[in-house]
PDB file of C-alpha atoms and ligand atoms in Angstrom:
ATOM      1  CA  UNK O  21      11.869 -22.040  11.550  1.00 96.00           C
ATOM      2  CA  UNK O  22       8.380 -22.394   9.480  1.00 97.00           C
ATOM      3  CA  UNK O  23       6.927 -21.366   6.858  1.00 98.00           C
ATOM      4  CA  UNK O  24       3.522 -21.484   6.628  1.00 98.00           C
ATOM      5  CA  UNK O  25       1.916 -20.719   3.030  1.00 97.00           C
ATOM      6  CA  UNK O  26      -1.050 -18.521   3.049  1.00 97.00           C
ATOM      7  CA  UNK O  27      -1.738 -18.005  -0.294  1.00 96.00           C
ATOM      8  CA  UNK O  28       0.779 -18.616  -3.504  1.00 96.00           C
ATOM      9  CA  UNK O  29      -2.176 -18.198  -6.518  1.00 94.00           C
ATOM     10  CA  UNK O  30      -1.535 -15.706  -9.434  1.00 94.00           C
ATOM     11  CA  UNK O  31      -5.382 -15.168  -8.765  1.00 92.00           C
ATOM     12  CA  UNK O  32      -8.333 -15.335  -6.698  1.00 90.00           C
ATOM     13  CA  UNK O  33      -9.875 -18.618  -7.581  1.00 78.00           C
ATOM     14  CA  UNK O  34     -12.057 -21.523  -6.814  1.00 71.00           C
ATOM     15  CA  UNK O  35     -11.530 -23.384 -10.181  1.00 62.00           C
ATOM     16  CA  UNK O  36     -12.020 -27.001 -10.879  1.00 54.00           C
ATOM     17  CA  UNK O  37      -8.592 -27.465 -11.932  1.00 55.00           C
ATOM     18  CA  UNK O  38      -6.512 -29.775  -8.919  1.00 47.00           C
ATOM     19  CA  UNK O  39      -3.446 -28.216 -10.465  1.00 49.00           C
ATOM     20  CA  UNK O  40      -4.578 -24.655 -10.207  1.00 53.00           C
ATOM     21  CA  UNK O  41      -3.854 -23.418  -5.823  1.00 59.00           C
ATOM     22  CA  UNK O  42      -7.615 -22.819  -4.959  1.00 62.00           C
ATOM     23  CA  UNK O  43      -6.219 -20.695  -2.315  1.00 81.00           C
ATOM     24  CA  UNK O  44      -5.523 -16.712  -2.189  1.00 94.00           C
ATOM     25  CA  UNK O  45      -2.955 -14.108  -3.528  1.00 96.00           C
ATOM     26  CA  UNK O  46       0.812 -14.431  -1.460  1.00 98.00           C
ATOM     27  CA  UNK O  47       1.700 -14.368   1.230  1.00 98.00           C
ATOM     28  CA  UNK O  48       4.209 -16.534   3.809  1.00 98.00           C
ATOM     29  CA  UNK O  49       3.937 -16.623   7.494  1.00 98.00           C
ATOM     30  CA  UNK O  50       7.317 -17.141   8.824  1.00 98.00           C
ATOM     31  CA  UNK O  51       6.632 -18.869  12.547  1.00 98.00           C
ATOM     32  CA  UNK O  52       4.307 -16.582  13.715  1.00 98.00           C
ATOM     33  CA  UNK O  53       5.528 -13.059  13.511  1.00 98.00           C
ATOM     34  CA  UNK O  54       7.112 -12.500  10.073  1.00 98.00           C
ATOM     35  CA  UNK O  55       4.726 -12.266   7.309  1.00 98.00           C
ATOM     36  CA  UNK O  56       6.277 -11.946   3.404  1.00 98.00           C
ATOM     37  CA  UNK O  57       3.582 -10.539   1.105  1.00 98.00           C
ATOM     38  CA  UNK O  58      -0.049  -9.610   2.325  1.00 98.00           C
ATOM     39  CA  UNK O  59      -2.116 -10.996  -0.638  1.00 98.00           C
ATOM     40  CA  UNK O  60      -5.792 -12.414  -0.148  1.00 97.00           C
ATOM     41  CA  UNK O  61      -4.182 -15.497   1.598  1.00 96.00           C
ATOM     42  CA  UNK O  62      -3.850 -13.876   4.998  1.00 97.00           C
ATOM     43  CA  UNK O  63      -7.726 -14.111   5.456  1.00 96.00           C
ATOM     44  CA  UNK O  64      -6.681 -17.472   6.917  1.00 95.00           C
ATOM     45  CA  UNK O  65      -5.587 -16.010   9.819  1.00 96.00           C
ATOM     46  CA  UNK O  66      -7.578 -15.631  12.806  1.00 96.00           C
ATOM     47  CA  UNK O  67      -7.283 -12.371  14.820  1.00 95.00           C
ATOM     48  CA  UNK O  68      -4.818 -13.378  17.760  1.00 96.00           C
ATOM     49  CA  UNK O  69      -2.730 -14.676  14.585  1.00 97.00           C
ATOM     50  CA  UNK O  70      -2.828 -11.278  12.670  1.00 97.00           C
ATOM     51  CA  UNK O  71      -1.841  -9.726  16.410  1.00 96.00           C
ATOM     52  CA  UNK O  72       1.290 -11.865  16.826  1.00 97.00           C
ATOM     53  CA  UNK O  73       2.508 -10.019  13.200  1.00 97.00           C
ATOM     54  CA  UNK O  74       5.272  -7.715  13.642  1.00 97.00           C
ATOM     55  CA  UNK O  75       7.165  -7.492  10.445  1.00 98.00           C
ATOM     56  CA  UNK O  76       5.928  -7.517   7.019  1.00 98.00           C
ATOM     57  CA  UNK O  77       8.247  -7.772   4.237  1.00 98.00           C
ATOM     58  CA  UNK O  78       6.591  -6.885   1.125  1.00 99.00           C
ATOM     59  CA  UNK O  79       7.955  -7.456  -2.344  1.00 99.00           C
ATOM     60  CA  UNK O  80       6.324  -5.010  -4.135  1.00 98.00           C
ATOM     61  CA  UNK O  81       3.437  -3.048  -4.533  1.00 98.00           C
ATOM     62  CA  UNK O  82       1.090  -4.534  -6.372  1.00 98.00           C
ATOM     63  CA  UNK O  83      -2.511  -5.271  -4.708  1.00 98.00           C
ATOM     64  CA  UNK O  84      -2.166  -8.973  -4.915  1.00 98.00           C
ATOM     65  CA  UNK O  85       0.990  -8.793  -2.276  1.00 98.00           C
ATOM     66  CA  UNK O  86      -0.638  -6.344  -0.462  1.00 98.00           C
ATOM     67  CA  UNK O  87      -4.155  -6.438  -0.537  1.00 98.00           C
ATOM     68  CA  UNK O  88      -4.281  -7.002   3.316  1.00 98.00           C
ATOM     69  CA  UNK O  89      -1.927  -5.078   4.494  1.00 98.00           C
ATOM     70  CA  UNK O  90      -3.808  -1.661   5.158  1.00 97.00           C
ATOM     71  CA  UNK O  91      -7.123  -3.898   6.734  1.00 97.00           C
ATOM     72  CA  UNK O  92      -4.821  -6.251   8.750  1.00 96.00           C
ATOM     73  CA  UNK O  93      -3.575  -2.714  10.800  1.00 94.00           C
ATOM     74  CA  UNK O  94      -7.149  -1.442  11.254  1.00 93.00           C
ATOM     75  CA  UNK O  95      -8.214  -5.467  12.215  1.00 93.00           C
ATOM     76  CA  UNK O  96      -5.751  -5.967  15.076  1.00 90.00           C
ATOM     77  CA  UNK O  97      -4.371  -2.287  16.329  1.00 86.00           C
ATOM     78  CA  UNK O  98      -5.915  -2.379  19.411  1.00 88.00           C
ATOM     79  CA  UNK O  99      -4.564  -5.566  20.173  1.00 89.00           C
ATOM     80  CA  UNK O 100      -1.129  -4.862  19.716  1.00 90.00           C
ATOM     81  CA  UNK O 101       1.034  -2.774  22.100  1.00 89.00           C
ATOM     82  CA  UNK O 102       3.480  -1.184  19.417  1.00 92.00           C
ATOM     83  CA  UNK O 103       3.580  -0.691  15.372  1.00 96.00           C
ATOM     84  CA  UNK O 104       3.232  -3.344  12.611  1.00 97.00           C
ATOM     85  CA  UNK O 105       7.289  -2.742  10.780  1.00 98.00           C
ATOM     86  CA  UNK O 106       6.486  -2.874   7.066  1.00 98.00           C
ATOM     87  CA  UNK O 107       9.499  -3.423   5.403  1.00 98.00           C
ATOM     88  CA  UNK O 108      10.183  -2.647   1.773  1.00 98.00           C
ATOM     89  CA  UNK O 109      12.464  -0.882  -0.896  1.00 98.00           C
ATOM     90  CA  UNK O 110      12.211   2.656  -0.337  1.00 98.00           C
ATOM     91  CA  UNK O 111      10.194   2.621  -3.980  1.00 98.00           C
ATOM     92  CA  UNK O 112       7.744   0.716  -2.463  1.00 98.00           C
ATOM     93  CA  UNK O 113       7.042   2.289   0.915  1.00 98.00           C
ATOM     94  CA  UNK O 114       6.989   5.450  -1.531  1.00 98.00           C
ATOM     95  CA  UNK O 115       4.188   3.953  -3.326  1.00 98.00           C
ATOM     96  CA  UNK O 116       2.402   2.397  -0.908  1.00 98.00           C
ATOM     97  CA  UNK O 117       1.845   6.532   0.929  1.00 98.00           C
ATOM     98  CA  UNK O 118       1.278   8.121  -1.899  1.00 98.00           C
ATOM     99  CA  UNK O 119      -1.556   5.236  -3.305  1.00 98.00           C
ATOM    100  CA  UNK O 120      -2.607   3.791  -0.388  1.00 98.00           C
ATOM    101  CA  UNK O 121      -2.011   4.977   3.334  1.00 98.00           C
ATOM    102  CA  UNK O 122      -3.238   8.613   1.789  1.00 98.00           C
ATOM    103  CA  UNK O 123      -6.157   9.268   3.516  1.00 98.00           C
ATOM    104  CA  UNK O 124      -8.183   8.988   0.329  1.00 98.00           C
ATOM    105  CA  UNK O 125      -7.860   4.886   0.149  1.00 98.00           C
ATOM    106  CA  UNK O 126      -7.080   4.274   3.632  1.00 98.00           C
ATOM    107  CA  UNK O 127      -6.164   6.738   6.538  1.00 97.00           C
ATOM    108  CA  UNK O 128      -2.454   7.389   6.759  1.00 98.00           C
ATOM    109  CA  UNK O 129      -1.382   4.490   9.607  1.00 97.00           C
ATOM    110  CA  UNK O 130       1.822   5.827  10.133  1.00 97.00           C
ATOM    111  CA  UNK O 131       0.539   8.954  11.645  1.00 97.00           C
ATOM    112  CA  UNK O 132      -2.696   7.496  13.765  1.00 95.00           C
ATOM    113  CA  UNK O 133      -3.948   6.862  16.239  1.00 93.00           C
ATOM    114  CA  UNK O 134      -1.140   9.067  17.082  1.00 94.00           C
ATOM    115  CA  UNK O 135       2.463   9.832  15.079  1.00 94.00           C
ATOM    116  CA  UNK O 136       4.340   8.865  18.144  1.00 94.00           C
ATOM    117  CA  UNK O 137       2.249   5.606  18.605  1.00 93.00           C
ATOM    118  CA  UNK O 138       0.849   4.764  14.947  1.00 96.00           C
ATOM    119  CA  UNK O 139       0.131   1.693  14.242  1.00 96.00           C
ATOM    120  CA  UNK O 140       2.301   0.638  11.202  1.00 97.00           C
ATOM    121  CA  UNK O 141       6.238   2.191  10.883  1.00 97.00           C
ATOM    122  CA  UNK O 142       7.981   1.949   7.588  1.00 98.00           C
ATOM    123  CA  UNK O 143      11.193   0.795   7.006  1.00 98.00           C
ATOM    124  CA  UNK O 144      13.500   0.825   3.891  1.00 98.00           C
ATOM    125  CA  UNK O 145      15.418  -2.489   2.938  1.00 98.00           C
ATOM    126  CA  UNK O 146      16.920  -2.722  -0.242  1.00 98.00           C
ATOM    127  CA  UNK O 147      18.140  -4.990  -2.492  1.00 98.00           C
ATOM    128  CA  UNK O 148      21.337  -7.115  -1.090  1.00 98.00           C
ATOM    129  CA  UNK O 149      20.313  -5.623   3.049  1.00 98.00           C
ATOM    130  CA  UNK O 150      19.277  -7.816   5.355  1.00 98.00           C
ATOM    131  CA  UNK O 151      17.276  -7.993   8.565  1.00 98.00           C
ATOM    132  CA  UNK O 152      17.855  -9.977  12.001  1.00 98.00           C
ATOM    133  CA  UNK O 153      14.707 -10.752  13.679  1.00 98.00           C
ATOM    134  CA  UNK O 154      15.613 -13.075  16.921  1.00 96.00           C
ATOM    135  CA  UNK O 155      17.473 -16.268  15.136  1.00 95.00           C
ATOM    136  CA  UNK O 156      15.614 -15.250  11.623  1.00 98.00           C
ATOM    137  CA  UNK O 157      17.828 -13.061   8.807  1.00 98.00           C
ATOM    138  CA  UNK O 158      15.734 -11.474   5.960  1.00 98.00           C
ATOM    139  CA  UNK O 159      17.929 -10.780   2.615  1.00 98.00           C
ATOM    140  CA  UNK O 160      16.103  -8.475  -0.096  1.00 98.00           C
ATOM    141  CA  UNK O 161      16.889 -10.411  -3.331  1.00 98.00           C
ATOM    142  CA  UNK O 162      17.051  -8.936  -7.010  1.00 98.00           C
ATOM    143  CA  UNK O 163      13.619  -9.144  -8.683  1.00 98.00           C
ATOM    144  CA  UNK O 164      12.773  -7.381 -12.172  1.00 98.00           C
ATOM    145  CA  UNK O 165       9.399  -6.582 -12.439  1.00 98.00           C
ATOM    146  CA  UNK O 166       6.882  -3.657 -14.002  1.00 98.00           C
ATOM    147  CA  UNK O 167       7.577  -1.722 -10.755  1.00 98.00           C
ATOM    148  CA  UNK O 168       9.979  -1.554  -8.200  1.00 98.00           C
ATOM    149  CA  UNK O 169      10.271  -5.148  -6.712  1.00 98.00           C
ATOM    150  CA  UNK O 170      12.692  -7.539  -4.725  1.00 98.00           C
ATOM    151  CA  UNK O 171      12.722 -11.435  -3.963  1.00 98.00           C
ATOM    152  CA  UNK O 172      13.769 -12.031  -0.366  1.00 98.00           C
ATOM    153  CA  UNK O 173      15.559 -15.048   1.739  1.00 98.00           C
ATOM    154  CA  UNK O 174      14.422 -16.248   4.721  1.00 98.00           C
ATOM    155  CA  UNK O 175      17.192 -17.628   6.898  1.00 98.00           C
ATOM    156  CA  UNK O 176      17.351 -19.699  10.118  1.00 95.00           C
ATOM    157  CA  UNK O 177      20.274 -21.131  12.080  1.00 92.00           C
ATOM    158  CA  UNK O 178      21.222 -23.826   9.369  1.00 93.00           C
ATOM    159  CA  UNK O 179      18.803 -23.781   6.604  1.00 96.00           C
ATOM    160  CA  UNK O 180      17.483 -20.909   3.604  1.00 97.00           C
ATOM    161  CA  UNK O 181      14.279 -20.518   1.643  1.00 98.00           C
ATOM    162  CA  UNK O 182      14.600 -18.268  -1.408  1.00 98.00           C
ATOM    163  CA  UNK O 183      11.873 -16.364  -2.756  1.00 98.00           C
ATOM    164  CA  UNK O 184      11.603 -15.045  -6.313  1.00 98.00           C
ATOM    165  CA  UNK O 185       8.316 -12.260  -5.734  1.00 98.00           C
ATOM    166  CA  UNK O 186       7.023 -11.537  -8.821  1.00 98.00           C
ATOM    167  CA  UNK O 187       9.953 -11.246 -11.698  1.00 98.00           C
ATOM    168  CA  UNK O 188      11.028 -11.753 -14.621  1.00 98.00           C
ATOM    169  CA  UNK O 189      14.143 -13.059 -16.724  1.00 98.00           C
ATOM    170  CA  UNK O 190      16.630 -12.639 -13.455  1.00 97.00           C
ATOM    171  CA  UNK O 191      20.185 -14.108 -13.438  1.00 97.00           C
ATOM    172  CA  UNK O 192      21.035 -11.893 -10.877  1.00 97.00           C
ATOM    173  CA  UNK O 193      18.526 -13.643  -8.486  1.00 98.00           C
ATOM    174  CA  UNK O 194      19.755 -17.310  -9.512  1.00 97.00           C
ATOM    175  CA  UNK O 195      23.686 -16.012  -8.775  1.00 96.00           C
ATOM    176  CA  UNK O 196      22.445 -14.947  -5.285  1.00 97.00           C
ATOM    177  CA  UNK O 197      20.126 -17.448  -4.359  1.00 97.00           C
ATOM    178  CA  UNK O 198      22.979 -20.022  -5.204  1.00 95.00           C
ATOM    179  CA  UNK O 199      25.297 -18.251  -2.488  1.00 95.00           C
ATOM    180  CA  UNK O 200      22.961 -19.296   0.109  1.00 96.00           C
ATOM    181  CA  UNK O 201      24.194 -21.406   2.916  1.00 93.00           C
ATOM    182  CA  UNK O 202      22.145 -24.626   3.456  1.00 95.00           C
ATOM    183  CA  UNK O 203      19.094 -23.606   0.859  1.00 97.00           C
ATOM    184  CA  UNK O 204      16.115 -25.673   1.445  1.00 96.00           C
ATOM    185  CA  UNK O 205      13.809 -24.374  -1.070  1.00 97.00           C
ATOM    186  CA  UNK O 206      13.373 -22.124  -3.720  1.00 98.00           C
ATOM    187  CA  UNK O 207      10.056 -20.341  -4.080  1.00 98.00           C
ATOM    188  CA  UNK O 208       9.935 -19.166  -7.678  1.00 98.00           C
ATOM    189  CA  UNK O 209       6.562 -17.776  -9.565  1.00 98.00           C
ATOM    190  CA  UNK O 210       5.934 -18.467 -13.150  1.00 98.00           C
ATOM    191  CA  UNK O 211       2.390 -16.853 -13.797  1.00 97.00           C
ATOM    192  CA  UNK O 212       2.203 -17.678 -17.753  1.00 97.00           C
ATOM    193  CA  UNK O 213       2.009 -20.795 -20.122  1.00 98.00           C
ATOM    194  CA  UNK O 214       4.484 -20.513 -22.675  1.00 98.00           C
ATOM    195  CA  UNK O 215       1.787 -19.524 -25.371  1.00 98.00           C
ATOM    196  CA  UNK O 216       1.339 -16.365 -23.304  1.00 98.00           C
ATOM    197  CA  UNK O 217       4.975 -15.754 -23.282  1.00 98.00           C
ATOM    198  CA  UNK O 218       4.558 -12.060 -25.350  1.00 98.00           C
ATOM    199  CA  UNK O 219       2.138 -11.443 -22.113  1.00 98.00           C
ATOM    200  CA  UNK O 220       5.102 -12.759 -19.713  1.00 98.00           C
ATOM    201  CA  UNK O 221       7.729 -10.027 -21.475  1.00 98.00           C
ATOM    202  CA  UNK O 222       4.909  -7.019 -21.204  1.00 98.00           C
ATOM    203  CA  UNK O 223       3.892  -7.836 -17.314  1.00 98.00           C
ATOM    204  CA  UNK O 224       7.267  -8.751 -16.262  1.00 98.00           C
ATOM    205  CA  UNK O 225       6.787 -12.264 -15.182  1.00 98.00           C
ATOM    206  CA  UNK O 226       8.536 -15.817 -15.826  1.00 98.00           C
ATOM    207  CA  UNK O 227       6.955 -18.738 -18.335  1.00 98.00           C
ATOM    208  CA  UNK O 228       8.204 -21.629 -18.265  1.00 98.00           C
ATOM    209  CA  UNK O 229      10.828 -20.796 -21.580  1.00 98.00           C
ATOM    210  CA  UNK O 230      12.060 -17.694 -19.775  1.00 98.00           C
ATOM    211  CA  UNK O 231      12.715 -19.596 -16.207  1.00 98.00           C
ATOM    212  CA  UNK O 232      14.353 -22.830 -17.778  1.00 97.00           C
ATOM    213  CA  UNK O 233      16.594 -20.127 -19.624  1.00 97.00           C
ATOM    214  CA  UNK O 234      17.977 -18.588 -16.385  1.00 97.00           C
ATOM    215  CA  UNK O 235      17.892 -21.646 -14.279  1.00 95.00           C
ATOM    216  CA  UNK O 236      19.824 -24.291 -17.011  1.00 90.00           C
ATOM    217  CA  UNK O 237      23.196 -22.845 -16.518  1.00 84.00           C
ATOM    218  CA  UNK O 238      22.944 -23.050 -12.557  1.00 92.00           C
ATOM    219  CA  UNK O 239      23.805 -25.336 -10.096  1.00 90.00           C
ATOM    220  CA  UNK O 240      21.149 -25.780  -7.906  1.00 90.00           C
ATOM    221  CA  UNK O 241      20.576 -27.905  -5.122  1.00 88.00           C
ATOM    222  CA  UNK O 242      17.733 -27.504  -3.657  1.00 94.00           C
ATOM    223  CA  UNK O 243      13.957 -28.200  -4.586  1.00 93.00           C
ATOM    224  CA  UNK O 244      12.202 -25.284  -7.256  1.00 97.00           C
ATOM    225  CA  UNK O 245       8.582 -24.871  -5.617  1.00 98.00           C
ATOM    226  CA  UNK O 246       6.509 -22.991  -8.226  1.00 98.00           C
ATOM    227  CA  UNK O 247       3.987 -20.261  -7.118  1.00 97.00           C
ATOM    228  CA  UNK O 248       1.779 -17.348  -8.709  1.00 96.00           C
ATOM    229  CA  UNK O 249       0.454 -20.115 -11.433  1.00 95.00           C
ATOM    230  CA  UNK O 250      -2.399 -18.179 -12.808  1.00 92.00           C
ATOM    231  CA  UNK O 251      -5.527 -20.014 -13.470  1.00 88.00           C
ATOM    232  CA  UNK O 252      -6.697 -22.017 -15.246  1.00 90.00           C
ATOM    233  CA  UNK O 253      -3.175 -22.402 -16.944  1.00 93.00           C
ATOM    234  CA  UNK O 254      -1.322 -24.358 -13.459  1.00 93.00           C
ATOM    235  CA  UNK O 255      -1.464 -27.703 -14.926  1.00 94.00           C
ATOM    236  CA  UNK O 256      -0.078 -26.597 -18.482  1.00 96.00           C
ATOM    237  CA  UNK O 257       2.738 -24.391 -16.574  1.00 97.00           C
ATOM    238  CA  UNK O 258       3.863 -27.370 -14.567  1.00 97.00           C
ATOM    239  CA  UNK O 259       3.812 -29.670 -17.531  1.00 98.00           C
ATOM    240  CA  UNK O 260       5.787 -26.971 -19.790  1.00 98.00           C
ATOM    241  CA  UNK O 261       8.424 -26.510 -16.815  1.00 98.00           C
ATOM    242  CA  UNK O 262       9.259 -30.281 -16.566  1.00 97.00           C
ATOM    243  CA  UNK O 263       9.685 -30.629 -19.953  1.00 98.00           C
ATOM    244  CA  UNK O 264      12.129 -27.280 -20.053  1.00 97.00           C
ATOM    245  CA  UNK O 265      13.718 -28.664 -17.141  1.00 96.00           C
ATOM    246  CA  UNK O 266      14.053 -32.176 -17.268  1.00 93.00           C
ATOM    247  CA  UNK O 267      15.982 -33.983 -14.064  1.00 91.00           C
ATOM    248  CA  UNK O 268      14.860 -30.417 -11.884  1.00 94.00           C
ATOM    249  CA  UNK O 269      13.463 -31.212  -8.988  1.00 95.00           C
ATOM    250  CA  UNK O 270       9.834 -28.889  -9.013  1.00 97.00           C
ATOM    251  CA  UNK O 271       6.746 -29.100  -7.782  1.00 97.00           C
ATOM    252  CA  UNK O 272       3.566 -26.758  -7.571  1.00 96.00           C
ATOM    253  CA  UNK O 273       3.355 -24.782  -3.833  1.00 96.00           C
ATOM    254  CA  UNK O 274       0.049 -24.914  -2.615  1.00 94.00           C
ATOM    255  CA  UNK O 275      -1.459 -22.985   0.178  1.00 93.00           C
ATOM    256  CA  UNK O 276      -1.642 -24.612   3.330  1.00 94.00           C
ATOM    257  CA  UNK O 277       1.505 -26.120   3.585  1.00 95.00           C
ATOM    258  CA  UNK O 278       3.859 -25.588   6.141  1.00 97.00           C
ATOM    259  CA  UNK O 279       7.643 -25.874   5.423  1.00 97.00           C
ATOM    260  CA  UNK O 280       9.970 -27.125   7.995  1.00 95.00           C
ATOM    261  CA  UNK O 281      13.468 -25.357   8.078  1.00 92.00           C
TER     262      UNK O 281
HETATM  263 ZN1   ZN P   6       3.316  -8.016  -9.473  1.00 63.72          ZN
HETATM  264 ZN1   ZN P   7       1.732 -10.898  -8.243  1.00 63.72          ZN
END
């Protein structure tokens, strides 16, 4: 199993700072069918690659994770024999009719070009259900954010990648991403320096004060890759979270990357 990063930015940006991704908003291509979040990062793709998507996961609904979600359906419909599976808590999918596929914003995809062949199908997955997709297991994860969000894991035959989505203070998500069999990698965000950390309570997201706080007490064995580092702060956040967590393995994720599972 793969995992190719897309995009892993807490922002559109081309700035000058190396530690800052200069890539898009998330979202993870698992081999070449799965995708987890549809952020600005999926403009990578090329259109046989968007075609070969059949399930997104989505962690929530915020327009960073799914910005290309409703104009990766229109893209590639015609090339694709049955519907894109958008999987999601049944908060998000919720949200995502009402605000997006509502005709107003974007035509309602799960009822063209016909309702018995549209081109994107909905289906719930909440938090602690999981998914088999051909060798590939998908676990919604615990995520507290300002809306209705998970974290998921990504499982193959022997090894599991753990993603946070956008959260923040979350013991519950350490507990279960500790129960994984044969974790690889944890993908965790932490969008906020610490000076920002009254901005970190009100938007729901870690700093680096608030993730050494959950992540000190845990045994963890397996490599914290940090994501959603909003710029121009990347640098400062990576500094802060070595110092918070001294002898923690971490490193920034940067788009492009593929990890091997
Ligand atoms: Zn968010
Ligand atoms: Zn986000």
């Amino acid at each position: 199993m793969n995992v190719r990063v897309l995009g892993c930015s807490g922002a559109i940006s081309t700035g000058p700072d190396a530690a800052d991704d200069p890539g898009g908003t998330t979202a993870l291509l698992v081999d070449d069918d799965i995708l987890i979040d549809a952020g600005t990062g999926v403009a990578v793709l090329t259109d046989d690659e968007l075609a070969r998507i059949d399930h997104v996961f989505l962690t929530h609904s915020h327009l960073d994770h799914i910005a290309y979600l409703p104009l990766m359906i229109d893209a590639v419909g015609d090339a694709r024999r049955w519907p894109l599976t958008v999987h999601a808590s049944r908060a998000t999918l919720d949200i995502l009719q009402a605000h997006i596929f509502n005709n107003l914003i974007w035509p309602d995809f799960t009822r063209i070009p016909s309702p018995d062949a549209p081109g994107v199908r909905f289906e719930a997955l909440e938090t602690g259900e999981r998914v088999m997709l051909n060798g590939r297991t998908v676990m919604a994860l615990p995520a507290r954010h300002t809306v209705p969000a998970v974290g998921f894991a990504v499982c193959g035959e022997t090894a599991c990648l753990a993603f946070s989505g956008d959260t923040t203070t979350n013991p519950e998500f350490w507990a279960a991403v500790c129960a994984l069999p044969g974790l690889r990698h944890v993908i965790v965000e932490t969008a906020f320096p610490d000076a920002q950390i009254a901005l970190a309570h009100a938007a729901h997201h870690y700093c680096p004060r608030l993730i050494a706080d959950d992540v000190r007490g845990v045994e963890l064995k397996a490599e914290l890759l940090i994501s959603h580092l909003k710029p121009p702060h990347g640098a400062q956040i990576l500094e802060e979270l070595r110092a918070a967590l001294p002898g923690v393995s971490l490193r920034a994720l940067r788009s492009g990357e593929v990890l091997s599972l």
